Tab-separated table of C-alpha atoms and ligand atoms in Angstrom:
chain	number	residue	atom	x	y	z
W	1	UNK	CA	28.303	18.981	54.281
W	2	UNK	CA	31.575	17.643	52.794
W	3	UNK	CA	31.057	14.592	50.564
W	4	UNK	CA	32.002	11.293	52.193
W	5	UNK	CA	35.277	9.928	50.859
W	6	UNK	CA	33.730	6.420	50.874
W	7	UNK	CA	31.586	5.289	47.986
W	8	UNK	CA	29.171	2.631	49.064
W	9	UNK	CA	27.008	0.704	46.502
W	10	UNK	CA	23.897	2.811	46.018
W	11	UNK	CA	21.754	-0.030	44.267
W	12	UNK	CA	18.727	-0.917	46.421
W	13	UNK	CA	19.516	-3.777	48.743
W	14	UNK	CA	18.573	-7.114	47.225
W	15	UNK	CA	15.665	-8.913	48.945
W	16	UNK	CA	18.052	-11.804	49.738
W	17	UNK	CA	21.736	-11.278	50.634
W	18	UNK	CA	23.018	-13.659	47.865
W	19	UNK	CA	20.205	-13.175	45.304
W	20	UNK	CA	21.361	-14.218	41.855
W	21	UNK	CA	24.875	-15.170	42.902
W	22	UNK	CA	26.553	-18.487	41.934
W	23	UNK	CA	28.764	-20.134	44.544
W	24	UNK	CA	31.051	-23.185	44.402
W	25	UNK	CA	31.470	-25.168	47.726
W	26	UNK	CA	34.014	-27.893	47.782
W	27	UNK	CA	33.217	-30.990	49.925
W	28	UNK	CA	29.624	-29.879	49.834
W	29	UNK	CA	27.951	-33.261	50.014
W	30	UNK	CA	28.074	-33.530	53.784
W	31	UNK	CA	28.724	-31.720	57.089
W	32	UNK	CA	29.745	-28.149	57.135
W	33	UNK	CA	29.719	-27.785	53.370
W	34	UNK	CA	26.221	-29.073	53.151
W	35	UNK	CA	25.154	-26.691	55.873
W	36	UNK	CA	26.746	-23.812	53.828
W	37	UNK	CA	25.055	-24.958	50.619
W	38	UNK	CA	21.675	-25.022	52.378
W	39	UNK	CA	22.061	-21.414	53.793
W	40	UNK	CA	23.382	-20.127	50.422
W	41	UNK	CA	20.316	-21.307	48.656
W	42	UNK	CA	18.021	-19.964	51.352
W	43	UNK	CA	19.956	-16.659	50.819
W	44	UNK	CA	19.078	-16.596	47.130
W	45	UNK	CA	22.282	-18.125	45.606
W	46	UNK	CA	22.683	-21.104	43.323
W	47	UNK	CA	25.093	-23.574	45.179
W	48	UNK	CA	27.366	-25.728	43.029
W	49	UNK	CA	28.639	-28.483	45.434
W	50	UNK	CA	31.672	-30.451	44.549
W	51	UNK	CA	32.698	-33.738	46.219
W	52	UNK	CA	34.402	-37.086	45.612
W	53	UNK	CA	31.328	-39.367	44.953
W	54	UNK	CA	28.362	-38.927	42.574
W	55	UNK	CA	25.935	-40.804	44.899
W	56	UNK	CA	26.721	-38.561	47.938
W	57	UNK	CA	26.319	-35.418	45.597
W	58	UNK	CA	23.035	-36.760	44.287
W	59	UNK	CA	21.677	-37.144	47.803
W	60	UNK	CA	22.809	-33.778	48.834
W	61	UNK	CA	21.294	-32.051	45.737
W	62	UNK	CA	17.996	-33.919	46.290
W	63	UNK	CA	17.951	-32.711	49.948
W	64	UNK	CA	18.659	-29.130	49.051
W	65	UNK	CA	16.523	-28.592	45.982
W	66	UNK	CA	16.610	-27.118	42.532
W	67	UNK	CA	18.998	-24.275	43.409
W	68	UNK	CA	21.760	-26.753	44.029
W	69	UNK	CA	23.814	-28.874	41.644
W	70	UNK	CA	26.698	-31.170	41.937
W	71	UNK	CA	30.012	-31.864	40.235
W	72	UNK	CA	32.487	-34.649	41.086
W	73	UNK	CA	35.832	-33.076	41.637
W	74	UNK	CA	38.842	-34.044	43.926
W	75	UNK	CA	40.391	-30.834	45.323
W	76	UNK	CA	43.821	-32.352	45.240
W	77	UNK	CA	43.713	-32.559	41.478
W	78	UNK	CA	44.017	-29.207	39.651
W	79	UNK	CA	42.636	-30.630	36.456
W	80	UNK	CA	39.414	-31.696	38.258
W	81	UNK	CA	38.926	-28.179	39.777
W	82	UNK	CA	39.724	-26.541	36.262
W	83	UNK	CA	37.091	-28.872	34.709
W	84	UNK	CA	34.597	-28.060	37.474
W	85	UNK	CA	35.007	-24.278	36.899
W	86	UNK	CA	34.548	-24.835	33.117
W	87	UNK	CA	31.243	-26.582	33.808
W	88	UNK	CA	30.097	-23.736	36.162
W	89	UNK	CA	30.926	-21.111	33.496
W	90	UNK	CA	29.087	-23.113	30.832
W	91	UNK	CA	25.959	-23.697	32.936
W	92	UNK	CA	25.697	-20.372	34.756
W	93	UNK	CA	27.925	-17.869	32.913
W	94	UNK	CA	29.241	-16.482	36.148
W	95	UNK	CA	30.949	-17.258	39.524
W	96	UNK	CA	30.650	-15.011	42.565
W	97	UNK	CA	31.699	-16.980	45.585
W	98	UNK	CA	34.149	-19.827	46.228
W	99	UNK	CA	34.104	-21.846	49.554
W	100	UNK	CA	37.165	-23.910	49.945
W	101	UNK	CA	35.595	-26.354	52.565
W	102	UNK	CA	36.860	-29.860	51.662
W	103	UNK	CA	39.015	-31.008	54.493
W	104	UNK	CA	40.187	-33.989	56.530
W	105	UNK	CA	41.711	-34.689	59.892
W	106	UNK	CA	43.063	-37.762	61.617
W	107	UNK	CA	44.431	-38.466	65.038
W	108	UNK	CA	48.225	-38.590	64.421
W	109	UNK	CA	50.314	-38.046	67.647
W	110	UNK	CA	54.022	-37.071	67.242
W	111	UNK	CA	56.097	-40.302	67.354
W	112	UNK	CA	53.588	-42.085	65.204
W	113	UNK	CA	53.082	-39.782	62.256
W	114	UNK	CA	53.501	-41.500	58.865
W	115	UNK	CA	54.562	-39.940	55.585
W	116	UNK	CA	51.241	-41.062	54.170
W	117	UNK	CA	49.322	-39.124	56.835
W	118	UNK	CA	51.372	-35.996	56.292
W	119	UNK	CA	50.928	-36.113	52.475
W	120	UNK	CA	47.216	-36.793	52.612
W	121	UNK	CA	46.470	-34.089	55.186
W	122	UNK	CA	48.462	-31.392	53.475
W	123	UNK	CA	47.226	-32.553	49.993
W	124	UNK	CA	43.551	-31.995	50.885
W	125	UNK	CA	43.795	-29.213	53.440
W	126	UNK	CA	46.510	-27.016	51.997
W	127	UNK	CA	47.216	-27.884	48.327
W	128	UNK	CA	43.490	-28.549	47.815
W	129	UNK	CA	42.643	-25.087	49.059
W	130	UNK	CA	45.288	-23.486	46.886
W	131	UNK	CA	44.007	-25.280	43.783
W	132	UNK	CA	40.383	-24.490	44.640
W	133	UNK	CA	41.104	-20.718	44.785
W	134	UNK	CA	43.805	-20.138	42.111
W	135	UNK	CA	41.830	-21.317	39.086
W	136	UNK	CA	38.779	-19.340	40.253
W	137	UNK	CA	40.574	-15.946	40.269
W	138	UNK	CA	40.132	-15.255	36.627
W	139	UNK	CA	36.342	-15.993	36.979
W	140	UNK	CA	35.551	-14.010	40.049
W	141	UNK	CA	34.282	-10.490	39.464
W	142	UNK	CA	35.005	-7.390	41.620
W	143	UNK	CA	32.886	-7.983	44.727
W	144	UNK	CA	33.578	-11.717	44.440
W	145	UNK	CA	34.372	-13.556	47.675
W	146	UNK	CA	36.546	-16.489	48.736
W	147	UNK	CA	35.933	-18.193	52.045
W	148	UNK	CA	38.407	-20.759	53.255
W	149	UNK	CA	37.080	-23.083	55.946
W	150	UNK	CA	39.739	-23.216	58.687
W	151	UNK	CA	39.434	-24.508	62.227
W	152	UNK	CA	40.044	-23.486	65.852
W	153	UNK	CA	42.882	-25.997	65.430
W	154	UNK	CA	44.813	-23.265	63.561
W	155	UNK	CA	45.360	-21.482	66.972
W	156	UNK	CA	44.553	-24.353	69.436
W	157	UNK	CA	45.334	-27.811	67.918
W	158	UNK	CA	44.161	-30.554	70.128
W	159	UNK	CA	46.637	-33.288	71.321
W	160	UNK	CA	47.528	-35.616	68.492
W	161	UNK	CA	46.215	-33.254	65.812
W	162	UNK	CA	49.455	-31.393	64.815
W	163	UNK	CA	49.113	-32.237	61.125
W	164	UNK	CA	45.590	-30.975	61.063
W	165	UNK	CA	46.335	-27.905	63.082
W	166	UNK	CA	49.512	-27.217	60.926
W	167	UNK	CA	47.457	-27.447	57.715
W	168	UNK	CA	44.746	-25.069	59.016
W	169	UNK	CA	47.493	-22.582	60.189
W	170	UNK	CA	49.040	-22.925	56.651
W	171	UNK	CA	45.792	-21.826	54.946
W	172	UNK	CA	45.372	-19.006	57.461
W	173	UNK	CA	48.889	-17.733	56.212
W	174	UNK	CA	47.874	-18.287	52.603
W	175	UNK	CA	44.980	-15.924	52.994
W	176	UNK	CA	47.107	-13.204	54.607
W	177	UNK	CA	49.389	-13.242	51.664
W	178	UNK	CA	46.716	-13.784	48.950
W	179	UNK	CA	44.712	-10.586	49.956
W	180	UNK	CA	47.908	-8.657	49.060
W	181	UNK	CA	48.407	-10.662	45.795
W	182	UNK	CA	44.834	-9.765	44.567
W	183	UNK	CA	45.072	-6.115	45.560
W	184	UNK	CA	42.937	-4.006	43.226
W	185	UNK	CA	40.818	-6.936	42.055
W	186	UNK	CA	37.776	-6.192	44.362
W	187	UNK	CA	37.979	-9.839	45.523
W	188	UNK	CA	37.710	-10.461	49.212
W	189	UNK	CA	39.095	-13.537	51.025
W	190	UNK	CA	38.382	-14.673	54.585
W	191	UNK	CA	38.860	-17.653	56.721
W	192	UNK	CA	35.760	-19.097	58.543
W	193	UNK	CA	36.886	-21.299	61.438
W	194	UNK	CA	34.446	-23.616	63.167
W	195	UNK	CA	35.010	-25.226	66.533
W	196	UNK	CA	33.106	-28.527	67.006
W	197	UNK	CA	30.292	-28.967	64.593
W	198	UNK	CA	27.711	-31.699	64.838
W	199	UNK	CA	28.354	-33.610	61.707
W	200	UNK	CA	28.365	-37.213	60.720
W	201	UNK	CA	32.106	-37.144	60.408
W	202	UNK	CA	32.447	-35.819	63.921
W	203	UNK	CA	30.167	-38.556	65.314
W	204	UNK	CA	31.924	-41.365	63.476
W	205	UNK	CA	35.295	-40.047	64.701
W	206	UNK	CA	33.816	-40.132	68.205
W	207	UNK	CA	32.307	-43.634	67.691
W	208	UNK	CA	35.768	-44.944	66.487
W	209	UNK	CA	37.541	-43.345	69.469
W	210	UNK	CA	35.113	-44.049	72.218
W	211	UNK	CA	32.525	-46.621	71.038
W	212	UNK	CA	29.158	-46.061	69.364
W	213	UNK	CA	27.274	-46.107	72.673
W	214	UNK	CA	29.372	-43.153	74.038
W	215	UNK	CA	28.700	-40.702	71.066
W	216	UNK	CA	25.785	-38.866	72.607
W	217	UNK	CA	27.624	-38.414	75.982
W	218	UNK	CA	30.758	-37.309	74.045
W	219	UNK	CA	28.826	-34.713	72.002
W	220	UNK	CA	27.182	-33.469	75.206
W	221	UNK	CA	30.514	-33.215	77.029
W	222	UNK	CA	32.113	-31.289	73.983
W	223	UNK	CA	29.166	-28.865	74.256
W	224	UNK	CA	29.570	-28.423	78.042
W	225	UNK	CA	33.227	-27.426	77.537
W	226	UNK	CA	32.060	-24.529	75.226
W	227	UNK	CA	31.044	-21.163	76.571
W	228	UNK	CA	27.868	-21.478	74.528
W	229	UNK	CA	27.031	-24.755	76.225
W	230	UNK	CA	26.682	-26.727	72.984
W	231	UNK	CA	28.397	-27.566	69.755
W	232	UNK	CA	27.369	-25.985	66.445
W	233	UNK	CA	24.683	-27.013	63.895
W	234	UNK	CA	26.391	-26.998	60.381
W	235	UNK	CA	23.771	-24.406	59.244
W	236	UNK	CA	25.297	-21.867	61.740
W	237	UNK	CA	28.488	-22.092	59.801
W	238	UNK	CA	26.360	-21.507	56.737
W	239	UNK	CA	24.900	-18.260	58.165
W	240	UNK	CA	28.376	-16.937	59.008
W	241	UNK	CA	29.421	-17.873	55.459
W	242	UNK	CA	26.436	-15.948	54.029
W	243	UNK	CA	27.683	-12.938	55.857
W	244	UNK	CA	31.252	-13.232	54.515
W	245	UNK	CA	29.984	-13.930	50.997
W	246	UNK	CA	27.660	-10.957	50.734
W	247	UNK	CA	27.802	-7.223	50.415
W	248	UNK	CA	27.295	-6.881	54.198
W	249	UNK	CA	30.948	-7.770	54.456
W	250	UNK	CA	32.093	-5.476	51.641
W	251	UNK	CA	35.056	-4.182	53.802
W	252	UNK	CA	35.885	-7.395	55.478
W	253	UNK	CA	38.878	-9.146	54.053
W	254	UNK	CA	41.781	-11.236	55.430
W	255	UNK	CA	40.125	-12.028	58.692
W	256	UNK	CA	39.731	-15.361	60.501
W	257	UNK	CA	36.073	-15.375	61.737
W	258	UNK	CA	35.772	-17.928	64.520
W	259	UNK	CA	32.203	-19.454	64.580
W	260	UNK	CA	33.018	-21.688	67.539
W	261	UNK	CA	30.547	-20.682	70.242
W	262	UNK	CA	33.471	-19.068	72.064
W	263	UNK	CA	35.451	-22.253	72.382
W	264	UNK	CA	38.908	-21.091	71.368
W	265	UNK	CA	38.375	-17.592	72.639
W	266	UNK	CA	38.624	-18.274	76.349
P	301	NAD	N1	33.063	-30.950	61.944
P	301	NAD	C1	33.839	-30.161	62.684
P	301	NAD	O1	33.704	-30.286	63.924
P	301	NAD	C2	34.816	-29.193	62.166
P	301	NAD	C3	35.460	-28.340	62.965
P	301	NAD	C4	36.449	-27.406	62.585
P	301	NAD	C5	36.654	-27.368	61.249
P	301	NAD	N2	36.016	-28.163	60.305
P	301	NAD	C6	36.423	-28.076	58.914
P	301	NAD	O2	35.086	-28.049	58.171
P	301	NAD	C7	35.493	-28.544	56.805
P	301	NAD	C8	34.355	-29.625	56.519
P	301	NAD	O3	34.435	-30.667	57.498
P	301	NAD	P1	33.227	-31.590	57.941
P	301	NAD	O4	33.217	-31.813	59.350
P	301	NAD	O5	32.008	-31.163	57.272
P	301	NAD	O6	33.674	-32.990	57.212
P	301	NAD	P2	32.875	-34.036	56.419
P	301	NAD	O7	33.790	-35.228	56.341
P	301	NAD	O8	31.591	-34.234	56.891
P	301	NAD	O9	32.773	-33.317	55.017
P	301	NAD	C9	33.910	-33.110	54.244
P	301	NAD	C10	33.470	-33.384	52.777
P	301	NAD	O10	34.615	-33.171	52.019
P	301	NAD	C11	34.729	-34.182	51.054
P	301	NAD	N3	36.133	-34.493	50.639
P	301	NAD	C12	37.140	-35.043	51.282
P	301	NAD	N4	38.225	-35.023	50.574
P	301	NAD	C13	37.985	-34.362	49.393
P	301	NAD	C14	38.686	-34.075	48.200
P	301	NAD	N5	40.000	-34.498	48.115
P	301	NAD	N6	37.995	-33.398	47.257
P	301	NAD	C15	36.743	-33.076	47.325
P	301	NAD	N7	35.996	-33.303	48.393
P	301	NAD	C16	36.626	-33.966	49.476
P	301	NAD	C17	34.150	-35.480	51.731
P	301	NAD	O11	33.770	-36.473	50.886
P	301	NAD	C18	33.095	-34.864	52.621
P	301	NAD	O12	31.812	-34.946	51.871
P	301	NAD	C19	36.800	-29.148	56.844
P	301	NAD	O13	37.619	-28.206	56.234
P	301	NAD	C20	37.077	-29.271	58.346
P	301	NAD	O14	38.504	-29.223	58.653
P	301	NAD	C21	35.104	-29.148	60.747
């Protein structure tokens, strides 16, 4: 039989998909990032979460357990991210996975968009992603993985969410170009795009828009509008991220994986 032209890793499969790997997850103190950190540690990784506030990081680390640690770092400040990666290298001696998750979104209809809203949204969601990924490149080994958290808003921005949708479309384009820039490095890069996820930030946005007493009904109604009949648990994004981070996705790069219960696919 002719030899296969493809060389797949022949090492025995690790018991856990991310066994021994070290991952940095930005904005990991709450919501989707926290769900990803939980699933990464369950999959055998050490999760280093970064966020803006020490108290929020401490609470998240206490909730996840010993395979999680926290570093205060603002993704909009390159110096913060460089310092965070220095700490990761000193403490762990390696970095295998980077999840650029920190993101913000505010209702801003055309006609009422301020310069401040534009700058803040693109600072965190676009510039922040760039300066999360770029300083990590020299640390990531062949087989390393970058996951950028996008949104269904990249292809279907809701009314009043042009800034948010535009910033998510921007990072989608970043990744298409970046996989060419890193050709030959063995580093994979993908977008993971949630639809609605049941997070504190989603619930407080709904409370602000519709009143606290309407939140449960609004969450139910968002779920009913979804082919799956519900919105996501943050850990479901975590499980999709485990796939993209691990060797099971060894030939998957440059995609936008929608973990949206089908919401933006119909
Ligand atoms: N929740 C949803 O329904 C949903 C849907 C689609 C996409 N997303 C995306 O998922 C990601 C996480 O969103 P979430 O819903 O978990 O929000 P969240 O507000 O619960 O969590 C975001 C975290 O990022 C942190 N953060 C904000 N600015 C930061 C900065 N400059 N530097 C470092 N950390 C910062 C916050 O403190 C917070 O802990 C975002 O990229 C968001 O666009 C969320």
